[in-house]
Tab-separated table of C-alpha atoms in Angstrom:
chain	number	residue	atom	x	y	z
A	1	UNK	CA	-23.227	-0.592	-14.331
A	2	UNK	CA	-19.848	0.817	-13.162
A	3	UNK	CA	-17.253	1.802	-15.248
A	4	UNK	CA	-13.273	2.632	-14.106
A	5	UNK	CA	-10.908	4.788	-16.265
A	6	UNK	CA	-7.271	4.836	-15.423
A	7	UNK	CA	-5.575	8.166	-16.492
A	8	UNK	CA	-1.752	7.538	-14.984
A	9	UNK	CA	-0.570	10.600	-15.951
A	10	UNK	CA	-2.919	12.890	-13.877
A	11	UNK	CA	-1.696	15.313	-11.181
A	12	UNK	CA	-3.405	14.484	-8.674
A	13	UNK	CA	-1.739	16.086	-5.892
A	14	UNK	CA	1.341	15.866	-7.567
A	15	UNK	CA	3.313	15.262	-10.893
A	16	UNK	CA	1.985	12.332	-12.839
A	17	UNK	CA	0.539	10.508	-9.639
A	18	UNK	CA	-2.170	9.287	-11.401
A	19	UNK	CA	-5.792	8.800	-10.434
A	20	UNK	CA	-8.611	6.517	-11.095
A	21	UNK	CA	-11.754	7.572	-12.257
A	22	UNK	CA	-15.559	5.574	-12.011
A	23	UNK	CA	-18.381	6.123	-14.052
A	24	UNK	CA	-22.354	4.822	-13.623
A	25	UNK	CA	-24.692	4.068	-15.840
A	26	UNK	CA	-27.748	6.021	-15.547
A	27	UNK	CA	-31.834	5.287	-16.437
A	28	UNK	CA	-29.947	1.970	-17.722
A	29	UNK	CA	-28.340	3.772	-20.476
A	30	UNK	CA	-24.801	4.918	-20.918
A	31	UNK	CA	-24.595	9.238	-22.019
A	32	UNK	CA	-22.250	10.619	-23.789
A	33	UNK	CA	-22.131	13.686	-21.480
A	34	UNK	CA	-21.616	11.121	-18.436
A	35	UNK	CA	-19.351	12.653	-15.932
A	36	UNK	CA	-17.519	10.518	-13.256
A	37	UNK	CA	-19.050	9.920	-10.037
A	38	UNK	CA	-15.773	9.466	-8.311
A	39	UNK	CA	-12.164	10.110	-8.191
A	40	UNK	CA	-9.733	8.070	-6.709
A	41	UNK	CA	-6.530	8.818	-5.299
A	42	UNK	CA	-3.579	7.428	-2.818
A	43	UNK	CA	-3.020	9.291	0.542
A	44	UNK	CA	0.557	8.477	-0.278
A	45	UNK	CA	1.013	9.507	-3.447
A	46	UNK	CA	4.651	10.542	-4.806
A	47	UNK	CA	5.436	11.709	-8.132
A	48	UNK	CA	5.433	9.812	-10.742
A	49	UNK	CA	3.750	6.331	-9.179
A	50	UNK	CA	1.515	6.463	-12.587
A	51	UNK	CA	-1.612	5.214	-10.202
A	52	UNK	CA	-4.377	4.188	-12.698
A	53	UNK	CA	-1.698	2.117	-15.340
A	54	UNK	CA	-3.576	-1.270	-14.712
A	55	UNK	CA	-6.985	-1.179	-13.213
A	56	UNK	CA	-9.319	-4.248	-12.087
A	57	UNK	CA	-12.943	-4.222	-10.756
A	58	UNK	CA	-14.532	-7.284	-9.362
A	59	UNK	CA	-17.618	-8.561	-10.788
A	60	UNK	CA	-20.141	-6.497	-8.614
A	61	UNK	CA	-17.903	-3.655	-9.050
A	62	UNK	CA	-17.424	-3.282	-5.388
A	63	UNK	CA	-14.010	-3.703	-4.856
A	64	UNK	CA	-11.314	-1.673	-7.218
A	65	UNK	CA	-7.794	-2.484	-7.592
A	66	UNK	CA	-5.415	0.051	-9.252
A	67	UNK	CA	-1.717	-0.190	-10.118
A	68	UNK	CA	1.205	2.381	-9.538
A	69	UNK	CA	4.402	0.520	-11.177
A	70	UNK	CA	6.475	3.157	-10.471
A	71	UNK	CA	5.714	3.800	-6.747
A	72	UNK	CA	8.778	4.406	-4.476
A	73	UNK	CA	7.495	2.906	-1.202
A	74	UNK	CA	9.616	0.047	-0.803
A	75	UNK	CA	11.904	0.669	-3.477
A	76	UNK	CA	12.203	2.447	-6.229
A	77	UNK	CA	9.808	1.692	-9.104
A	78	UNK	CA	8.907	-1.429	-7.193
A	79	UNK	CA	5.481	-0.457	-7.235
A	80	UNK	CA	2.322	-0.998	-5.753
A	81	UNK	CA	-1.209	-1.859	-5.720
A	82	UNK	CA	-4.122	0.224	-4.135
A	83	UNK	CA	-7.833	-1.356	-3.376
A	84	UNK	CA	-11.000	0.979	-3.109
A	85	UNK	CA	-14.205	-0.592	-1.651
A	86	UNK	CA	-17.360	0.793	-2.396
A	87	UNK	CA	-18.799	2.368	0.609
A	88	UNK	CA	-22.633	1.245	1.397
A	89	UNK	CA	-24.044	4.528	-0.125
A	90	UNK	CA	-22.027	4.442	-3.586
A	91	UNK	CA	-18.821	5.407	-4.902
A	92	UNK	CA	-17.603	8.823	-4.250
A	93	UNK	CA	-13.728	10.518	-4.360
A	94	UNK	CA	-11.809	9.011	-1.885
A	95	UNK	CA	-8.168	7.479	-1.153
A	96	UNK	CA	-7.262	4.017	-0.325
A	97	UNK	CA	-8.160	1.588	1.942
A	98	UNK	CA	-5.568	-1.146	0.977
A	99	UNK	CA	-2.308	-1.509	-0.168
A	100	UNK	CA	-0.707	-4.309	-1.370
A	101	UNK	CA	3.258	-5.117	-2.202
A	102	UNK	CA	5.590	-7.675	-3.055
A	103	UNK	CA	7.567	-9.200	-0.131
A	104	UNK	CA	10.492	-9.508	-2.569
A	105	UNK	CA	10.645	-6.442	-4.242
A	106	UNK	CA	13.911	-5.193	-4.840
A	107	UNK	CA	15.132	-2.274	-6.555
A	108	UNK	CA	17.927	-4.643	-8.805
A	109	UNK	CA	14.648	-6.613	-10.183
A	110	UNK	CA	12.334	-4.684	-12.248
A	111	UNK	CA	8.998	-5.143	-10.251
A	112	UNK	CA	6.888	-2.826	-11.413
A	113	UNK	CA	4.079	-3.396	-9.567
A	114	UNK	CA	0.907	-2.749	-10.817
A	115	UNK	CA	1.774	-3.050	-14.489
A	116	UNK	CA	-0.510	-5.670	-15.331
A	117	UNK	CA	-4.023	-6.659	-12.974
A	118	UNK	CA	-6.782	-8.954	-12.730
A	119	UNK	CA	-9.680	-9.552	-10.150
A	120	UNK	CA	-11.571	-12.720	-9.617
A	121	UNK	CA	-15.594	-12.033	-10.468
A	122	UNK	CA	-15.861	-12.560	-6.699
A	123	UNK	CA	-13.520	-10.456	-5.333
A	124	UNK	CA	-11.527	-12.735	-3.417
A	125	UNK	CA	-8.437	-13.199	-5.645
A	126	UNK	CA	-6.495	-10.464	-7.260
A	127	UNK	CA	-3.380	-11.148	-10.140
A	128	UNK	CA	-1.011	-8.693	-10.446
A	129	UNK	CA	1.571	-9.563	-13.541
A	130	UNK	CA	5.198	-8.470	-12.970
A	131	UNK	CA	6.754	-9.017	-16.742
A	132	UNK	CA	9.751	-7.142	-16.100
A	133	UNK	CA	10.694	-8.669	-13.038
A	134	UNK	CA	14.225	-10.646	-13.248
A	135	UNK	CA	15.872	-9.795	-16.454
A	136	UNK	CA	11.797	-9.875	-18.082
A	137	UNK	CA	11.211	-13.541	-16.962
A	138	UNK	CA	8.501	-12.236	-15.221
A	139	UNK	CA	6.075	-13.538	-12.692
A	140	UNK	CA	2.289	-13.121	-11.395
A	141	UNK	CA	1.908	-11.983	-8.106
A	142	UNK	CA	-1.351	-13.782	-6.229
A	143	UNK	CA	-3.265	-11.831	-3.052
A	144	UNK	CA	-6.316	-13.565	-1.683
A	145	UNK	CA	-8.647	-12.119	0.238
A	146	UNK	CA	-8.840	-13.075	4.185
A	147	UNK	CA	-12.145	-14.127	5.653
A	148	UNK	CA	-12.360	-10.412	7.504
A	149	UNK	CA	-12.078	-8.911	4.619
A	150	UNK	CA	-8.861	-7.147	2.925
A	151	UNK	CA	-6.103	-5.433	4.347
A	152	UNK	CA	-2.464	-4.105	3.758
A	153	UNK	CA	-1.000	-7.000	3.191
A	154	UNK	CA	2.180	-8.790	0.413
A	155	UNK	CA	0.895	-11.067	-1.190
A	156	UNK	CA	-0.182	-15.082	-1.113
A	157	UNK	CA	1.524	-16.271	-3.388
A	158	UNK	CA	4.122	-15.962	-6.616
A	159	UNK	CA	3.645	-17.755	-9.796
A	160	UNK	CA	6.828	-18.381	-12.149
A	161	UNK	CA	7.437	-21.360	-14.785
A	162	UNK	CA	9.183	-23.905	-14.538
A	163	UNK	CA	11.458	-23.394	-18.303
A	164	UNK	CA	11.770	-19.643	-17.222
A	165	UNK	CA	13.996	-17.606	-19.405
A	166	UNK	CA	15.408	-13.907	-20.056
A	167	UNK	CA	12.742	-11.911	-22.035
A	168	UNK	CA	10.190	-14.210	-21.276
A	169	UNK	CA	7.545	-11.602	-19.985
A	170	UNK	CA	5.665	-13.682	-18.020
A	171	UNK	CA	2.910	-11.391	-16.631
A	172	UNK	CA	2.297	-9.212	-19.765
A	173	UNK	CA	-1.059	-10.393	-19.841
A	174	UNK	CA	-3.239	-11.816	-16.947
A	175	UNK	CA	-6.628	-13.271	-16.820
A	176	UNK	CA	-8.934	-15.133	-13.683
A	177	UNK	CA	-11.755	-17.436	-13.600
A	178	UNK	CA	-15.183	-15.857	-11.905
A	179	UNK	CA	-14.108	-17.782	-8.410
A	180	UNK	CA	-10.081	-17.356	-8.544
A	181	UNK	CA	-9.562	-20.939	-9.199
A	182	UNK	CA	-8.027	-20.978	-12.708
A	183	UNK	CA	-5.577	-18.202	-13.850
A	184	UNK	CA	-3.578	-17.710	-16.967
A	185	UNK	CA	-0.682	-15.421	-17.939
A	186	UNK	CA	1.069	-14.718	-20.689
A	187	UNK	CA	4.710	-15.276	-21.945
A	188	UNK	CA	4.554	-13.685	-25.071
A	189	UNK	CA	8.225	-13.691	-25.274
A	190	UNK	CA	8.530	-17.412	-24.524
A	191	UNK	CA	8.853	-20.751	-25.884
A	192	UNK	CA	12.393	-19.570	-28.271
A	193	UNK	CA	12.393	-16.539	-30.341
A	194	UNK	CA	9.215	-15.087	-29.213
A	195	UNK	CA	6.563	-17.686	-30.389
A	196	UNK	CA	5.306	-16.759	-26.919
A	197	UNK	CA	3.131	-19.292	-24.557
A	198	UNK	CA	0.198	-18.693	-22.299
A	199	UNK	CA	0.815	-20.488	-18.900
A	200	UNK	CA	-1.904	-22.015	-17.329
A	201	UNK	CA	-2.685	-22.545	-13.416
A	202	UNK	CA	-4.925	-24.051	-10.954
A	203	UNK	CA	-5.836	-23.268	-7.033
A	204	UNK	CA	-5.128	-26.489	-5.044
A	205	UNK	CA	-7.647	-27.274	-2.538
A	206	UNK	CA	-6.035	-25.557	0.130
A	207	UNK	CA	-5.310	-22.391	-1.500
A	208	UNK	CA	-2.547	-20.385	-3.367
A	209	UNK	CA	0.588	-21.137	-3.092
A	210	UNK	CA	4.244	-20.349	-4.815
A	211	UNK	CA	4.056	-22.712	-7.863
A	212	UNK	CA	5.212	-23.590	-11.491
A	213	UNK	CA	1.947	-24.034	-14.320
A	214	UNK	CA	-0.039	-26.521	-14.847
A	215	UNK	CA	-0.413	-26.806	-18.471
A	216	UNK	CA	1.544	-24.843	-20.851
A	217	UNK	CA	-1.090	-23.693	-24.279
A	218	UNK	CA	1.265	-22.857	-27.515
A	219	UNK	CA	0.456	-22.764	-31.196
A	220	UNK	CA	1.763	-25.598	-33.512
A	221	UNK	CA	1.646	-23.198	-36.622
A	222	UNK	CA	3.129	-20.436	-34.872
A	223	UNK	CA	7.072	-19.363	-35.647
A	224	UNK	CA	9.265	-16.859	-34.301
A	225	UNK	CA	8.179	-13.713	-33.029
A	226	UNK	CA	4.420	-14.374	-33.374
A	227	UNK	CA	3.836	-13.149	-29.662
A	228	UNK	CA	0.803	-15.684	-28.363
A	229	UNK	CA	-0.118	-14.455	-24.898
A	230	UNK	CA	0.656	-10.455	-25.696
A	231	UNK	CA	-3.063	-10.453	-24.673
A	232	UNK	CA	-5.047	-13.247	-22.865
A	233	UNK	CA	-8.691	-13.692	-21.789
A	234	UNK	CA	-10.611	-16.463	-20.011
A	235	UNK	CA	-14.038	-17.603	-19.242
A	236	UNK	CA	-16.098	-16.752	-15.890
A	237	UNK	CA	-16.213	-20.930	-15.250
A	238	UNK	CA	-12.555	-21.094	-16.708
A	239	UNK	CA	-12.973	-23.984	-19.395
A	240	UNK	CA	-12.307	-21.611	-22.420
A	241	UNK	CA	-8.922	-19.095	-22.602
A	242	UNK	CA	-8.255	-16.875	-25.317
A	243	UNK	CA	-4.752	-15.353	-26.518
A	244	UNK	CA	-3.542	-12.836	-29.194
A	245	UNK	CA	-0.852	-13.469	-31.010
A	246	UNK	CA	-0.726	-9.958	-33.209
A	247	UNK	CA	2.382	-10.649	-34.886
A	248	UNK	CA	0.902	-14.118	-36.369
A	249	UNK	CA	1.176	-13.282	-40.481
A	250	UNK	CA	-2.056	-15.270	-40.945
A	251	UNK	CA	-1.894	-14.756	-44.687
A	252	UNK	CA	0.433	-11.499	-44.544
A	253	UNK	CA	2.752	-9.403	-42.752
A	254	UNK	CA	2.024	-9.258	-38.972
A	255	UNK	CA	-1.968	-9.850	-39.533
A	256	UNK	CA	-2.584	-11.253	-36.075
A	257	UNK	CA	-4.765	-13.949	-34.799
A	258	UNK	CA	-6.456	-15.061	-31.834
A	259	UNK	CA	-6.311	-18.896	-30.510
A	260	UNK	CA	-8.931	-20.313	-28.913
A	261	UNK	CA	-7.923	-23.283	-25.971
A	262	UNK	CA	-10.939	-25.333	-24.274
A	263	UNK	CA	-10.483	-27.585	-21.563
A	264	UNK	CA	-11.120	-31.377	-21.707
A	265	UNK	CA	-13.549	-33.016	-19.584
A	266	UNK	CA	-10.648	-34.964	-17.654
A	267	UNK	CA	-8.859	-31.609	-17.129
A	268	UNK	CA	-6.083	-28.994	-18.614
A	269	UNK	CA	-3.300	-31.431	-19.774
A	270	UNK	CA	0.859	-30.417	-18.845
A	271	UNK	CA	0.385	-29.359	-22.557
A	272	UNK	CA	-2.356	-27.902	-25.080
A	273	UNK	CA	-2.922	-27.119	-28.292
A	274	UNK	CA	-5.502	-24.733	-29.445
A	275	UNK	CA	-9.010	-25.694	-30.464
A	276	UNK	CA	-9.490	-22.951	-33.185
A	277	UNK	CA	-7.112	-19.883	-34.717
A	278	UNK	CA	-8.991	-16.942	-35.261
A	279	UNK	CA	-8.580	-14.423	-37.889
A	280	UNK	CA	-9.852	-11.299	-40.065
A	281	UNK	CA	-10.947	-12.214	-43.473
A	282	UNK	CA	-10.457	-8.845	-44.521
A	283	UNK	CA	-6.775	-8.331	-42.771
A	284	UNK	CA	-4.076	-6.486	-43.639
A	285	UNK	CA	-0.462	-6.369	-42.867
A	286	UNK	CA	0.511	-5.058	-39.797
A	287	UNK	CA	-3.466	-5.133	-38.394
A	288	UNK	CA	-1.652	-6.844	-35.368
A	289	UNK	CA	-5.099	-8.735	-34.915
A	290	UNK	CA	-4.959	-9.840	-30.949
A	291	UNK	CA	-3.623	-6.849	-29.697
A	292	UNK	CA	-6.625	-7.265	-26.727
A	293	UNK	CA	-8.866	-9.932	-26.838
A	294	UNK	CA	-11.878	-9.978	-24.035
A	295	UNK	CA	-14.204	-13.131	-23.843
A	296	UNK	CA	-17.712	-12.813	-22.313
A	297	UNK	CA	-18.461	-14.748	-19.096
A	298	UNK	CA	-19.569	-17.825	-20.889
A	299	UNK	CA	-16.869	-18.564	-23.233
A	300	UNK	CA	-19.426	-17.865	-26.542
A	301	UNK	CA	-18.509	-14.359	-27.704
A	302	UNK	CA	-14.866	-13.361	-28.136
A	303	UNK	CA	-13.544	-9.508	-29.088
A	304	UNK	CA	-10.446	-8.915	-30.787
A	305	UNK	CA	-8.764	-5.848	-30.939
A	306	UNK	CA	-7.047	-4.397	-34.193
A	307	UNK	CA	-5.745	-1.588	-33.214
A	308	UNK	CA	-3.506	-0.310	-36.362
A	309	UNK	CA	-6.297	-1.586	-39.278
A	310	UNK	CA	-6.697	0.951	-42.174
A	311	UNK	CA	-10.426	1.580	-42.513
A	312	UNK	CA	-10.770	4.926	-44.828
A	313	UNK	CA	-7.662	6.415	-42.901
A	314	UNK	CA	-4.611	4.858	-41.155
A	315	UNK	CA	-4.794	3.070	-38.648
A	316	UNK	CA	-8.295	3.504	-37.348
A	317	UNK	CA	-8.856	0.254	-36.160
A	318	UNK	CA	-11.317	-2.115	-35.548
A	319	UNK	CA	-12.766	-4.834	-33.316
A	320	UNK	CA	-13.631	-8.437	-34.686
A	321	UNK	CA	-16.274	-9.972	-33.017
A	322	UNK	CA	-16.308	-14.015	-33.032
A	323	UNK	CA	-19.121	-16.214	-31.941
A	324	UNK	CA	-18.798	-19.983	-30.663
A	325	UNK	CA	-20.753	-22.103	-33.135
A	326	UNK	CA	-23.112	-24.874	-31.601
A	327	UNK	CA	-20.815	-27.595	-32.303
A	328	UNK	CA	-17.647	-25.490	-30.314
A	329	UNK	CA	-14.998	-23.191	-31.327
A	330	UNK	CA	-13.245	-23.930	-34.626
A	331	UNK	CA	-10.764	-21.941	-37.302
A	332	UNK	CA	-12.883	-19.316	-38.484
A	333	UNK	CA	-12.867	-15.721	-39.865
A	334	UNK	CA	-15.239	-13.018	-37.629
A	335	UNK	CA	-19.149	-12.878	-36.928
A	336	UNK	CA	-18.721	-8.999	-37.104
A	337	UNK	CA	-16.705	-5.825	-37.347
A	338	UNK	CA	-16.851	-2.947	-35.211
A	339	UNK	CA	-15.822	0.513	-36.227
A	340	UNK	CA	-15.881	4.198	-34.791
A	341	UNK	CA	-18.199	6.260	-36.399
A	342	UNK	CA	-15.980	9.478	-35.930
């Protein structure tokens, strides 16, 4: 019943330090005349930190996690990342109670903290996507959440790939299972030329820790400059992941698609293929289907974003809506299509 609006570019307190706002649902009904219940700020705010770029909220929407990429605290644009917990009577405006940074972070890198952000359903594992970090290679940032609860703290652990290269991205998109045990970014400039390659990893029994993947999802159909991972999205229980690839031609000019990955029964192998490619059977070039994709919990709805689609004016937009048949996910054209009315 919570809602969280970034708006990076808000003054709060000074030029373009950004804020967070958070919405509730009333009577069990969303208004159109809602107003926010909350604003949220940092105590150290400077200008420019663009607080509110990436936001995350846990499942119960409890905890908040906000990014400001271009914070100056440890360097400059290193960035940052600020948690808000609930307090026991509701949301209300309020600063920070944690902030988190990158132990590494130098000014020569690129950090950007905060660009990119995901939370665990749980609350107990937070991704924070760095795609700019060392010449774009990128990297994923892991905090975890200590038994007392969290604090200011750098974080757990650092996630990189083993075939790293320049202009990678790694980090552009970022996605966690309900209980922080599965997590996949995307590369969408990897794998040569910009095919692009979601990375796939999972928790070891004794926690996070600095790592290379564990399985590596790409697209045998795919070519240069497709872009699979610009957007990724995963399942609560983590068996299903979904990535865009908007620049896919799927039958013309930069059409875009979305690829569907499940997970075998004996586990993610070093190395998947997708299960189904998903596209618009009324596309048009440059649609860039896959732009944002978002899965529901159990892996059986996916929504795809086109975000340039000509609909009775240029680019309008639209969202595709896909739906898992019985038998599992195969190569299909949308369930439904979801417009704006104004």
């Amino acid at each position: 019943y919570i809602l969280s609006v970034g708006a990076p570019g808000n003054d709060a307190g000074c030029s373009d330090c950004g804020a967070v706002y958070v919405y509730e649902r009333v009577d069990s009904k969303w208004s159109d005349t809602s107003t926010y219940i909350a604003k949220l700020t940092t105590s150290d705010g400077e200008y420019g930190d663009g607080l509110g770029r990436a936001i995350a909220l846990d499942a119960d929407g409890c905890t908040l996690a906000a990014g400001a990429p271009w914070n100056d605290s440890i360097c400059s644009d290193c960035g940052a990342v600020y948690l808000f917990k609930r307090p026991y009577e509701g949301w209300g405006t309020a600063t920070q109670d944690v902030k988190l940074t990158a132990s590494d972070a130098t000014e020569a890198e690129d950090v950007f903290l905060g660009n990119r952000l995901a939370f665990s359903g749980d609350g107990t594992t937070l991704a924070a996507g760095v795609p700019h970090y060392g010449w774009s290679r990128g990297g994923v940032y892991l905090y975890t959440r200590p038994d007392e609860g969290w604090v200011t703290t750098i974080e757990t652990a650092k996630l990189t790939v083993v075939d790293s290269e320049e202009l990678d991205f790694l980090g552009l998109s970022v996605a966690l299972s309900a209980d922080g045990r599965t997590l996949v970014a995307g590369a969408p400039g990897g794998s040569p030329s910009g095919v692009g390659v979601a990375y796939l990893y999972e928790r070891p029994d004794e926690g996070w820790m600095t790592a290379t993947e564990d399985a590596k999802l790409t697209a045998s159909d795919a070519w240069d400059n497709v872009l699979l991972g610009r957007s990724v999205a995963l399942s609560a229980d983590g068996i299903t992941v979904a990535a865009g690839a908007p620049y896919n031609d799927a039958g013309g000019d930069k059409r875009g698609a979305a690829y569907i990955y499940t997970r075998p029964s004996a586990g993610w192998p070093g190395s998947a293929v997708f299960s189904a490619k998903l596209t618009a059977s009324d596309g048009q070039d440059k649609d860039f289907l896959g732009r944002s994709v978002a899965l529901s919990s159990d892996g059986s709805t996916l929504a795809v974003g086109a975000p340039y689609h000509n609909l009775a004016g240029d680019n309008r937009g639209a969202v595709y809506v896909y739906e898992r048949p019985p038998a599992g996910w195969t190569t299909a054209t949308q369930s439904a299509k979801l417009t704006a009315s104004d």
